[in-house]
Short mmCIF file of C-alpha atoms in Angstrom, two decimals:
data_model
loop_
_atom_site.label_atom_id
_atom_site.label_comp_id
_atom_site.label_asym_id
_atom_site.label_seq_id
_atom_site.Cartn_x
_atom_site.Cartn_y
_atom_site.Cartn_z
CA MET A 1 -0.28 0.26 0.19
CA GLY A 2 3.04 2.31 0.81
CA HIS A 3 4.32 1.84 -2.57
CA GLY A 4 0.81 2.69 -4.22
CA ARG A 5 1.31 5.85 -2.51
CA THR A 6 4.68 7.37 -3.29
CA PRO A 7 3.86 9.03 -6.17
CA VAL A 8 0.57 10.73 -5.01
CA ARG A 9 2.87 11.31 -2.22
CA THR A 10 5.73 13.41 -4.16
CA SER A 11 2.62 15.08 -6.77
CA ALA A 12 1.50 16.32 -3.19
CA ALA A 13 4.70 17.04 -1.99
CA ALA A 14 5.52 19.07 -4.34
CA ALA A 15 2.59 21.06 -4.44
CA ALA A 16 2.54 21.95 -0.93
CA CYS A 17 6.27 23.28 -1.26
CA ALA A 18 5.56 25.06 -4.38
CA ALA A 19 2.31 26.31 -1.92
CA LEU A 20 4.87 27.27 1.51
CA LEU A 21 7.74 28.56 -0.58
CA ALA A 22 5.12 31.23 -2.32
CA GLY A 23 4.18 32.07 0.65
CA GLY A 24 7.87 32.32 1.89
CA VAL A 25 8.59 34.77 -0.65
CA VAL A 26 5.55 36.83 -0.44
CA GLY A 27 5.84 37.43 3.08
CA LEU A 28 9.78 37.97 2.98
CA ALA A 29 9.71 39.70 -0.19
CA PRO A 30 11.77 43.55 1.18
CA ALA A 31 14.03 41.22 2.54
CA ALA A 32 14.69 39.75 -0.56
CA GLN A 33 18.33 41.31 -1.14
CA ALA A 34 19.71 39.97 1.79
CA ALA A 35 18.27 36.19 1.47
CA PRO A 36 20.39 33.13 3.87
CA SER A 37 21.38 30.31 2.19
CA VAL A 38 19.39 27.35 1.65
CA ARG A 39 20.44 23.83 1.18
CA PHE A 40 18.48 20.87 0.76
CA VAL A 41 20.29 17.72 2.17
CA ASP A 42 19.94 13.99 3.37
CA ILE A 43 21.04 13.26 6.80
CA THR A 44 20.55 9.22 8.12
CA GLY A 45 19.03 8.76 10.65
CA ASP A 46 18.50 6.44 13.47
CA GLY A 47 19.01 3.01 12.76
CA GLY A 48 19.64 4.01 8.64
CA THR A 49 16.76 5.60 7.51
CA VAL A 50 17.32 8.53 5.31
CA LEU A 51 15.43 12.12 6.64
CA LYS A 52 14.90 14.89 3.65
CA ALA A 53 15.94 17.86 5.15
CA ASN A 54 16.84 21.58 4.61
CA VAL A 55 19.59 23.59 5.91
CA VAL A 56 19.15 27.42 6.13
CA THR A 57 22.55 29.48 7.01
CA PRO A 58 23.38 33.33 7.45
CA GLU A 59 24.29 35.62 4.71
CA GLY A 60 28.22 35.39 4.29
CA ALA A 61 28.81 32.02 6.36
CA ASP A 62 32.14 31.14 5.97
CA GLY A 63 33.11 28.70 8.14
CA THR A 64 35.01 31.09 10.02
CA HIS A 65 32.74 31.77 12.72
CA ALA A 66 29.77 29.48 14.65
CA TYR A 67 26.31 30.32 14.87
CA PRO A 68 23.85 29.37 17.65
CA LEU A 69 21.97 26.11 15.70
CA ILE A 70 18.09 25.75 15.73
CA VAL A 71 16.44 22.26 15.32
CA LEU A 72 12.93 22.70 13.53
CA PRO A 73 11.19 18.74 12.96
CA THR A 74 8.09 19.19 10.73
CA SER A 75 4.59 18.82 12.40
CA TRP A 76 2.63 15.79 11.69
CA GLY A 77 1.61 15.25 7.99
CA LEU A 78 3.52 18.82 6.73
CA PRO A 79 6.39 18.64 4.32
CA GLN A 80 10.18 20.01 5.55
CA VAL A 81 9.78 23.67 3.65
CA GLU A 82 7.17 24.40 6.04
CA TYR A 83 8.96 26.18 7.79
CA LEU A 84 11.42 27.87 5.23
CA ALA A 85 9.75 31.40 6.06
CA GLN A 86 10.72 31.40 9.99
CA ALA A 87 14.10 29.45 9.23
CA GLN A 88 15.20 32.14 6.60
CA LYS A 89 14.38 35.04 9.31
CA LEU A 90 15.96 33.01 12.05
CA ALA A 91 18.90 32.72 9.78
CA ASP A 92 18.82 36.89 8.99
CA SER A 93 19.37 36.92 12.95
CA GLY A 94 22.30 34.64 13.30
CA TYR A 95 21.44 31.29 13.34
CA VAL A 96 21.63 27.96 11.84
CA VAL A 97 18.23 26.08 10.78
CA LEU A 98 17.49 22.65 10.05
CA THR A 99 14.44 21.85 9.32
CA TYR A 100 14.18 17.95 8.32
CA ASN A 101 11.00 15.73 7.54
CA VAL A 102 10.70 13.60 10.72
CA ARG A 103 10.64 9.70 9.81
CA GLY A 104 7.95 7.95 8.20
CA PHE A 105 6.23 11.26 6.45
CA TRP A 106 6.38 12.13 3.24
CA GLN A 107 9.94 11.60 0.95
CA SER A 108 11.63 11.09 4.57
CA GLY A 109 12.15 7.02 4.76
CA GLY A 110 10.87 4.61 7.48
CA GLU A 111 7.68 4.46 9.12
CA ILE A 112 5.49 7.01 11.89
CA GLU A 113 6.74 5.99 14.98
CA VAL A 114 4.59 8.84 17.30
CA ALA A 115 7.40 10.21 18.81
CA GLY A 116 9.00 6.99 19.48
CA PRO A 117 12.30 6.22 20.06
CA PRO A 118 13.76 6.34 17.05
CA ASP A 119 12.38 9.43 16.58
CA ILE A 120 13.74 11.19 19.77
CA ALA A 121 17.55 9.31 18.39
CA ASP A 122 17.00 11.01 14.93
CA ALA A 123 16.79 14.46 16.68
CA SER A 124 20.53 13.47 17.97
CA LYS A 125 21.73 12.34 14.85
CA VAL A 126 20.34 15.50 13.18
CA ILE A 127 21.77 17.07 15.88
CA ASP A 128 24.75 15.07 14.69
CA TRP A 129 24.75 16.05 11.22
CA ALA A 130 24.46 20.09 11.62
CA LEU A 131 27.98 19.93 13.96
CA ASP A 132 29.54 18.01 11.42
CA HIS A 133 28.18 19.86 8.56
CA THR A 134 27.18 23.69 9.16
CA PRO A 135 29.52 26.34 11.14
CA ALA A 136 27.00 25.63 13.99
CA ASP A 137 27.87 26.06 17.63
CA PRO A 138 27.54 23.03 19.84
CA ARG A 139 27.19 25.24 22.95
CA HIS A 140 24.01 26.71 22.05
CA ILE A 141 21.79 24.75 20.25
CA GLY A 142 18.22 24.82 20.30
CA MET A 143 14.82 23.11 18.99
CA ALA A 144 11.45 24.35 17.90
CA GLY A 145 8.20 23.00 16.59
CA VAL A 146 4.70 23.25 15.93
CA SER A 147 2.70 19.98 16.71
CA TYR A 148 4.25 16.74 16.28
CA GLY A 149 7.60 18.88 15.97
CA ALA A 150 6.99 20.25 19.17
CA GLY A 151 6.66 16.98 21.14
CA ILE A 152 9.30 15.53 19.53
CA SER A 153 11.40 18.82 20.46
CA LEU A 154 10.28 18.52 24.37
CA LEU A 155 11.10 14.59 24.46
CA ALA A 156 14.97 15.42 22.65
CA ALA A 157 15.43 18.14 25.36
CA ALA A 158 14.63 15.19 27.97
CA HIS A 159 17.73 12.50 26.59
CA ASP A 160 20.36 15.11 24.71
CA LYS A 161 21.70 17.11 27.58
CA ARG A 162 22.98 19.64 24.33
CA ILE A 163 19.77 21.09 23.46
CA LYS A 164 19.96 24.48 25.83
CA ALA A 165 16.25 26.02 25.37
CA VAL A 166 13.35 24.45 23.24
CA ALA A 167 10.03 26.69 22.02
CA ALA A 168 6.83 23.97 21.91
CA LEU A 169 4.07 25.48 20.14
CA SER A 170 0.64 23.87 20.00
CA GLY A 171 2.57 20.41 21.24
CA TRP A 172 1.82 17.79 23.61
CA ALA A 173 2.99 16.82 27.23
CA ASP A 174 0.75 14.46 27.83
CA LEU A 175 -0.63 12.42 25.09
CA ILE A 176 -3.21 9.87 26.78
CA SER A 177 -4.39 13.08 28.66
CA SER A 178 -4.78 15.15 25.23
CA ILE A 179 -6.79 12.13 22.97
CA TYR A 180 -7.90 10.23 25.79
CA SER A 181 -8.76 12.63 28.75
CA GLY A 182 -12.13 11.25 31.06
CA ARG A 183 -10.99 8.21 29.69
CA THR A 184 -13.35 9.27 26.88
CA GLN A 185 -11.59 8.95 22.85
CA HIS A 186 -11.49 12.27 20.73
CA VAL A 187 -12.05 10.53 17.66
CA GLN A 188 -12.91 13.44 15.67
CA ALA A 189 -8.75 14.34 16.69
CA GLY A 190 -7.86 10.69 16.38
CA ALA A 191 -9.31 10.27 13.19
CA LEU A 192 -8.16 13.60 11.99
CA LEU A 193 -4.47 12.56 12.89
CA ASP A 194 -4.91 9.25 11.52
CA GLY A 195 -5.76 10.36 8.13
CA ALA A 196 -3.35 12.88 7.54
CA GLY A 197 -0.88 9.98 8.20
CA VAL A 198 -2.17 7.74 6.15
CA VAL A 199 -2.27 10.24 3.40
CA THR A 200 0.74 11.85 3.67
CA GLY A 201 2.88 9.30 5.89
CA HIS A 202 3.69 5.28 6.38
CA GLU A 203 1.49 4.06 9.67
CA SER A 204 3.88 1.46 11.27
CA PRO A 205 1.85 -1.85 12.25
CA GLU A 206 1.83 -0.90 15.75
CA LEU A 207 0.49 3.05 15.52
CA ARG A 208 -2.78 0.52 13.30
CA GLN A 209 -3.62 -1.46 15.78
CA ILE A 210 -3.49 1.55 18.33
CA PHE A 211 -5.77 3.12 16.24
CA ASP A 212 -8.05 0.47 15.89
CA ASN A 213 -8.00 -0.52 19.23
CA PHE A 214 -9.00 3.51 19.76
CA TYR A 215 -11.73 3.44 18.14
CA ALA A 216 -12.85 0.21 19.03
CA SER A 217 -13.01 0.52 22.69
CA ASN A 218 -10.92 -2.37 23.10
CA LEU A 219 -10.76 -2.36 27.05
CA SER A 220 -8.68 -5.10 26.81
CA LYS A 221 -5.97 -3.09 25.23
CA GLU A 222 -6.42 -0.33 27.80
CA GLN A 223 -3.23 0.16 29.40
CA GLU A 224 -1.02 -1.31 26.33
CA MET A 225 -2.32 2.10 24.94
CA ILE A 226 -1.80 4.65 27.80
CA ASP A 227 1.78 2.84 28.22
CA TRP A 228 2.34 3.57 24.93
CA GLY A 229 1.14 6.81 25.03
CA ARG A 230 3.53 7.52 28.47
CA LYS A 231 6.58 6.58 26.27
CA ARG A 232 5.76 8.90 23.67
CA SER A 233 4.85 11.81 26.45
CA VAL A 234 7.61 14.51 27.61
CA ALA A 235 5.40 14.53 31.30
CA THR A 236 6.98 10.87 32.12
CA TYR A 237 10.55 12.49 31.45
CA VAL A 238 9.74 15.55 33.45
CA ASP A 239 12.52 14.45 35.89
CA GLN A 240 15.22 14.25 33.21
CA LEU A 241 14.39 17.27 31.55
CA ASN A 242 14.49 19.04 34.76
CA ARG A 243 18.38 17.89 35.22
CA ASN A 244 19.21 18.44 31.26
CA GLY A 245 18.36 22.35 31.76
CA ALA A 246 17.17 23.29 28.63
CA ALA A 247 14.67 26.59 29.20
CA VAL A 248 11.35 25.47 27.77
CA MET A 249 8.90 27.70 26.23
CA LEU A 250 5.53 26.94 25.91
CA ALA A 251 2.36 28.06 23.39
CA ASN A 252 -1.08 26.71 23.21
CA ALA A 253 -4.27 28.11 22.01
CA TRP A 254 -7.03 27.77 24.26
CA GLY A 255 -9.31 25.56 22.19
CA ASP A 256 -7.44 22.76 20.98
CA THR A 257 -9.02 20.61 20.20
CA ILE A 258 -5.99 17.93 19.39
CA PHE A 259 -3.78 18.71 22.11
CA PRO A 260 -5.49 20.99 25.17
CA ALA A 261 -4.30 23.22 26.87
CA ASN A 262 -4.65 21.35 30.55
CA GLN A 263 -2.05 18.96 29.76
CA TYR A 264 0.52 21.74 28.82
CA ALA A 265 -0.33 23.88 31.94
CA ASP A 266 0.05 21.05 34.40
CA PHE A 267 2.89 20.35 32.91
CA TYR A 268 4.09 23.74 32.99
CA GLU A 269 3.53 23.50 36.89
CA LYS A 270 6.44 20.69 37.00
CA LEU A 271 9.15 22.28 35.40
CA THR A 272 12.36 24.03 37.11
CA VAL A 273 13.80 25.13 34.43
CA PRO A 274 13.70 28.36 32.85
CA LYS A 275 9.82 28.42 31.37
CA ARG A 276 7.39 30.30 29.85
CA LEU A 277 3.91 29.33 29.14
CA GLU A 278 1.58 31.48 26.34
CA MET A 279 -2.12 30.81 26.00
CA ARG A 280 -4.27 32.34 22.94
CA PRO A 281 -7.21 32.14 21.68
CA GLY A 282 -7.60 29.53 18.55
CA ASP A 283 -7.87 25.54 17.80
CA HIS A 284 -4.90 23.58 17.01
CA ALA A 285 -1.40 25.32 15.78
CA THR A 286 -3.56 28.04 14.17
CA ALA A 287 -2.06 31.05 17.00
CA GLU A 288 1.14 30.39 14.89
CA LEU A 289 0.09 29.71 11.44
CA THR A 290 0.40 33.41 9.67
CA GLY A 291 3.62 32.83 10.69
CA LEU A 292 4.24 30.19 8.48
CA PHE A 293 4.27 32.13 5.46
CA GLY A 294 6.33 34.94 7.19
CA LEU A 295 3.79 37.24 8.32
CA PRO A 296 3.53 39.01 11.67
CA ASN A 297 2.70 36.77 14.41
CA ASP A 298 3.24 36.76 18.27
CA VAL A 299 4.47 33.32 18.87
CA TRP A 300 7.31 33.20 16.56
CA THR A 301 8.01 37.03 17.86
CA ASP A 302 8.22 35.25 21.26
CA THR A 303 9.99 32.23 20.24
CA GLY A 304 12.73 34.43 18.36
CA ARG A 305 13.25 36.60 21.57
CA TRP A 306 13.34 32.99 23.66
CA PHE A 307 16.28 32.05 21.70
CA ASP A 308 18.01 35.60 21.33
CA HIS A 309 17.84 35.67 25.19
CA TYR A 310 19.13 31.67 26.25
CA LEU A 311 21.29 30.58 23.21
CA LYS A 312 22.64 33.91 22.44
CA GLY A 313 22.20 35.98 25.72
CA VAL A 314 20.69 38.95 24.44
CA GLY A 315 19.55 41.19 27.24
CA ASN A 316 15.42 41.75 26.07
CA GLY A 317 13.50 41.27 28.98
CA ILE A 318 11.76 38.19 28.60
CA ASP A 319 13.27 36.56 30.98
CA SER A 320 12.10 39.21 33.69
CA GLU A 321 8.36 39.17 32.19
CA GLN A 322 5.74 37.78 33.69
CA PRO A 323 6.26 34.33 32.63
CA VAL A 324 2.61 33.49 32.06
CA GLN A 325 1.12 35.33 28.78
CA LEU A 326 -2.33 34.97 28.44
CA LYS A 327 -4.88 36.38 25.82
CA SER A 328 -8.51 36.31 27.04
CA ARG A 329 -11.10 35.22 23.97
CA SER A 330 -13.05 38.15 24.32
CA THR A 331 -10.74 40.76 24.48
CA GLY A 332 -7.65 41.82 22.16
CA GLY A 333 -4.56 42.15 25.42
CA TYR A 334 -1.85 40.09 27.28
CA GLU A 335 -2.45 39.61 30.69
CA GLY A 336 1.02 38.64 32.69
CA TYR A 337 1.29 36.28 36.33
CA PRO A 338 3.49 34.66 38.44
CA ASP A 339 2.78 31.17 37.76
CA TRP A 340 -0.56 28.93 36.62
CA LYS A 341 -1.58 28.20 39.94
CA SER A 342 -2.12 32.15 40.02
CA VAL A 343 -4.60 32.56 37.04
CA GLY A 344 -8.16 32.26 38.55
CA GLU A 345 -6.72 31.78 41.66
CA THR A 346 -10.22 33.61 43.40
CA ARG A 347 -12.93 30.65 42.52
CA ARG A 348 -17.03 30.93 42.49
CA LYS A 349 -19.27 27.82 43.28
CA ILE A 350 -22.29 27.63 41.25
CA ALA A 351 -24.96 25.58 43.29
CA LEU A 352 -26.18 21.97 41.64
CA ALA A 353 -29.12 21.60 43.43
CA GLY A 354 -32.19 19.01 43.47
CA SER A 355 -31.88 16.06 41.70
CA SER A 356 -31.79 15.95 37.69
CA THR A 357 -32.60 12.72 35.80
CA ILE A 358 -31.00 12.19 31.87
CA HIS A 359 -31.79 9.53 29.34
CA ALA A 360 -28.92 8.44 27.73
CA ASN A 361 -28.36 7.98 23.52
CA VAL A 362 -29.54 11.01 22.35
CA ASP A 363 -27.73 14.52 21.47
CA SER A 364 -29.39 17.28 22.99
CA GLY A 365 -27.74 20.16 21.21
CA ALA A 366 -24.94 21.05 22.90
CA ASP A 367 -22.14 20.48 21.56
CA GLY A 368 -18.33 21.23 21.65
CA GLY A 369 -18.47 21.64 18.28
CA ILE A 370 -16.57 20.74 15.16
CA VAL A 371 -12.81 20.05 15.21
CA PHE A 372 -11.06 22.76 13.76
CA LEU A 373 -13.48 24.97 12.46
CA SER A 374 -15.55 25.70 15.83
CA SER A 375 -12.52 26.73 17.54
CA ILE A 376 -11.55 29.02 13.93
CA LEU A 377 -14.59 30.93 14.61
CA ASP A 378 -14.20 31.64 18.53
CA GLN A 379 -10.42 33.09 17.42
CA VAL A 380 -11.51 35.35 14.33
CA ALA A 381 -15.37 36.21 14.90
CA GLN A 382 -15.66 35.38 18.51
CA LEU A 383 -18.75 32.45 17.45
CA PRO A 384 -18.12 29.83 19.50
CA PRO A 385 -20.91 26.84 19.51
CA MET A 386 -24.40 27.84 20.60
CA ALA A 387 -27.18 26.34 22.17
CA SER A 388 -30.06 27.96 23.36
CA ILE A 389 -30.36 26.71 27.13
CA PRO A 390 -34.05 27.54 28.09
CA LEU A 391 -35.16 24.85 23.97
CA LEU A 392 -32.45 22.22 25.40
CA PRO A 393 -34.94 19.22 25.86
CA ARG A 394 -34.10 17.85 29.70
CA ARG A 395 -35.34 14.51 28.77
CA TRP A 396 -31.21 14.38 27.51
CA ALA A 397 -29.74 17.40 28.94
CA ALA A 398 -29.09 18.02 33.04
CA VAL A 399 -28.98 21.97 33.24
CA TRP A 400 -28.58 24.27 36.38
CA GLN A 401 -27.99 28.38 35.82
CA SER A 402 -26.41 31.17 38.61
CA GLU A 403 -27.68 33.75 39.10
CA ARG A 404 -27.49 36.75 36.66
CA TYR A 405 -24.47 38.61 37.05
CA GLY A 406 -24.36 42.60 38.10
CA ALA A 407 -20.72 42.48 37.19
CA PRO A 408 -18.36 41.03 34.40
CA GLN A 409 -16.71 37.79 35.06
CA ARG A 410 -13.28 36.94 34.08
CA VAL A 411 -13.19 33.26 34.00
CA ARG A 412 -9.80 31.90 33.78
CA GLY A 413 -8.11 28.82 33.84
CA THR A 414 -9.76 25.76 34.95
CA ALA A 415 -13.67 25.41 35.94
CA THR A 416 -14.10 21.59 37.93
CA LEU A 417 -17.51 19.98 37.98
CA HIS A 418 -18.05 17.86 41.08
CA THR A 419 -21.41 16.02 41.71
CA THR A 420 -22.91 13.12 42.69
CA LEU A 421 -24.14 10.50 39.72
CA THR A 422 -26.04 7.63 39.64
CA PRO A 423 -26.23 5.15 36.73
CA THR A 424 -28.47 2.42 36.03
CA LYS A 425 -25.99 0.84 33.68
CA GLU A 426 -22.24 0.12 34.96
CA SER A 427 -20.77 1.80 32.10
CA GLY A 428 -21.57 5.41 30.90
CA THR A 429 -20.25 8.77 29.45
CA LEU A 430 -21.25 12.06 30.01
CA ILE A 431 -19.73 15.31 28.62
CA ALA A 432 -20.02 18.48 31.13
CA TYR A 433 -20.47 21.92 29.67
CA LEU A 434 -20.23 25.68 30.76
CA TYR A 435 -22.21 28.21 29.22
CA ASP A 436 -22.28 32.12 28.88
CA VAL A 437 -25.81 32.86 28.39
CA GLY A 438 -27.04 35.89 27.36
CA PRO A 439 -30.62 37.76 28.44
CA LEU A 440 -32.22 35.88 25.12
CA GLY A 441 -31.37 32.06 26.16
CA PHE A 442 -28.78 31.50 23.78
CA GLY A 443 -25.44 30.28 25.19
CA LYS A 444 -21.73 30.62 23.97
CA LEU A 445 -19.60 27.91 25.03
CA VAL A 446 -17.26 28.44 27.18
CA THR A 447 -15.81 25.09 27.86
CA ASN A 448 -16.53 21.70 27.74
CA ALA A 449 -14.96 18.31 29.09
CA PRO A 450 -16.49 14.22 28.85
CA TYR A 451 -16.00 11.83 31.67
CA THR A 452 -16.51 7.63 31.11
CA TRP A 453 -16.38 5.09 33.75
CA TYR A 454 -17.07 1.19 33.52
CA GLY A 455 -17.66 -1.27 36.13
CA ARG A 456 -19.66 0.82 38.54
CA THR A 457 -22.76 -1.15 39.92
CA PRO A 458 -26.23 0.00 38.62
CA GLY A 459 -28.01 1.68 40.93
CA GLU A 460 -24.81 2.37 43.15
CA PRO A 461 -24.43 6.28 43.23
CA PHE A 462 -20.60 7.77 43.05
CA GLY A 463 -18.82 11.04 43.37
CA VAL A 464 -17.58 12.86 40.31
CA ASP A 465 -14.90 14.71 39.98
CA LEU A 466 -14.08 16.32 36.42
CA ASP A 467 -11.81 19.18 35.44
CA LEU A 468 -13.32 20.71 32.05
CA PHE A 469 -10.77 22.71 29.69
CA SER A 470 -8.76 25.57 30.74
CA THR A 471 -9.93 28.41 28.90
CA ALA A 472 -9.86 32.15 29.47
CA TYR A 473 -13.55 34.12 29.23
CA ASP A 474 -15.59 37.08 29.70
CA VAL A 475 -18.95 36.83 30.62
CA PRO A 476 -20.51 40.14 30.43
CA ALA A 477 -22.55 41.64 33.08
CA GLY A 478 -26.46 41.21 32.80
CA HIS A 479 -25.70 37.05 31.84
CA ARG A 480 -25.50 34.08 33.60
CA LEU A 481 -23.29 30.85 33.55
CA ALA A 482 -24.94 28.04 33.14
CA LEU A 483 -23.80 24.19 33.43
CA VAL A 484 -25.52 21.37 31.00
CA VAL A 485 -24.97 17.95 31.28
CA ASP A 486 -25.66 15.09 28.47
CA THR A 487 -24.38 12.11 27.19
CA VAL A 488 -23.60 12.56 23.33
CA ASP A 489 -21.12 14.80 21.50
CA PRO A 490 -19.60 14.47 17.79
CA LEU A 491 -16.57 15.20 19.38
CA TYR A 492 -16.29 11.62 21.25
CA ILE A 493 -16.90 8.61 21.80
CA GLU A 494 -19.35 7.26 24.13
CA HIS A 495 -20.66 4.90 25.83
CA ASN A 496 -24.03 4.48 26.79
CA PRO A 497 -25.92 1.23 26.65
CA SER A 498 -28.86 1.48 25.50
CA GLY A 499 -31.79 2.75 27.37
CA ALA A 500 -29.57 4.06 30.35
CA GLN A 501 -30.45 6.77 32.19
CA LEU A 502 -28.12 8.83 34.36
CA THR A 503 -29.23 10.75 37.55
CA PHE A 504 -27.26 13.76 39.17
CA SER A 505 -27.91 14.96 43.47
CA SER A 506 -26.74 16.79 45.37
CA PRO A 507 -26.42 14.81 49.25
CA SER A 508 -26.16 17.35 52.03
CA ASP A 509 -23.11 16.05 52.88
CA ASP A 510 -21.64 16.62 49.60
CA PRO A 511 -23.34 19.13 47.64
CA SER A 512 -22.85 18.79 44.10
CA TYR A 513 -20.95 21.97 42.39
CA VAL A 514 -19.10 24.26 39.21
CA SER A 515 -16.20 25.56 40.98
CA VAL A 516 -15.56 28.62 38.22
CA PRO A 517 -11.87 29.70 38.21
CA LEU A 518 -12.15 34.04 38.53
CA ARG A 519 -9.76 36.99 37.44
CA GLU A 520 -9.91 38.90 39.90
CA GLN A 521 -11.64 42.20 39.23
#
């Protein structure tokens, strides 16, 4: 099957290269007279696998002067020219930049390993090659990337002490909590990755089996899948990363439907190295997208500043700024915090009083949206998924609302749900949604998260504690917050047996609530 796709992949690679090159030329046209040198090369990776790469060196580099090195592994499914516009800018700033197509994709050899040990070994081989074949300074090495490239960069820094700085953009720290949070398959995210892998690369038999088990909800393989994901998660190696000491910049989008913001925020708190966390509106990799075409972009600007300080020693002030930088989905400015726990340090509880029973297996109309599309609409037009809260059918959706707020409520961080659930079946799935509800009853989605359970005794209550996906959203004065819970959402695979019912209660000795993190007024 792989051989049959080679002509298609080669043609597609040429088209994508042309498009990205065109974008890069347009974006960099004013500086065309000072273009750095670009070479397309083959690099022998781990086990002899050939990796397609390009090297961009500063103009006039003649081997008499060493330059800091930045290595950029490509994103999932994208060709080696993905970063060419940014590589040229970095080279103009005095860096040797090496971009390579990770194994298993496009014209690089091997099979897709999903940031497994061969990918980490490849990163070190690429650094070796750069030190042997370019004027790269072995004392000043950085890695960066978007998405897949971000994950590989973090893992490489945990395994290779030569890497002194990392910028991981729209990546993951914990693969399992990204696409299997709440023990629930994020099916649209998984299918998107799977489809891109099939079209642009060579999936390994192991990866194919992982996807098949993922879709099939094969519980007998659940621990195997979790172990597979942990091996590919830098959170597993955080102690190694801290010992190695690389300065780490993390950037992500609030609406990332592949790698939700929570897992980056949790990982950030565990880092003891110089660190920075940036969160902005958007979906997976959309915050960085314009920068790939050479256009002005905050994420890439800060990436350049990060490397300038930690690889070149430039006193640009990035190390003295508040290390947590957030942009609300509702306003245009940045907010700085000393750490993640200071984000939304004030919390307000909304009581989930009384008892509510819903029937499973039917979508109530409350949904998390469509992968990419919904969060992009929120990013560019502040139009998140919406629902008419009064019209949600109470047979299939449990609804609780706060009072009307007299002042704006600046939601910042991670809302948490605590409730008591009594199911009629031993397994099931619920999805919790937090909405901003206007005077006419229309709700704009603030955040959501799924939760799945197995092996419960029917009719026996148990406690549910669920972190909703982290966000930054301003609820206007005169609006309410509403918590909605139902059992079906196109973003996730649900596990409710036919005829299942869920009852939510609030015992006097253990009241139910949703705790909302707020920025102080």
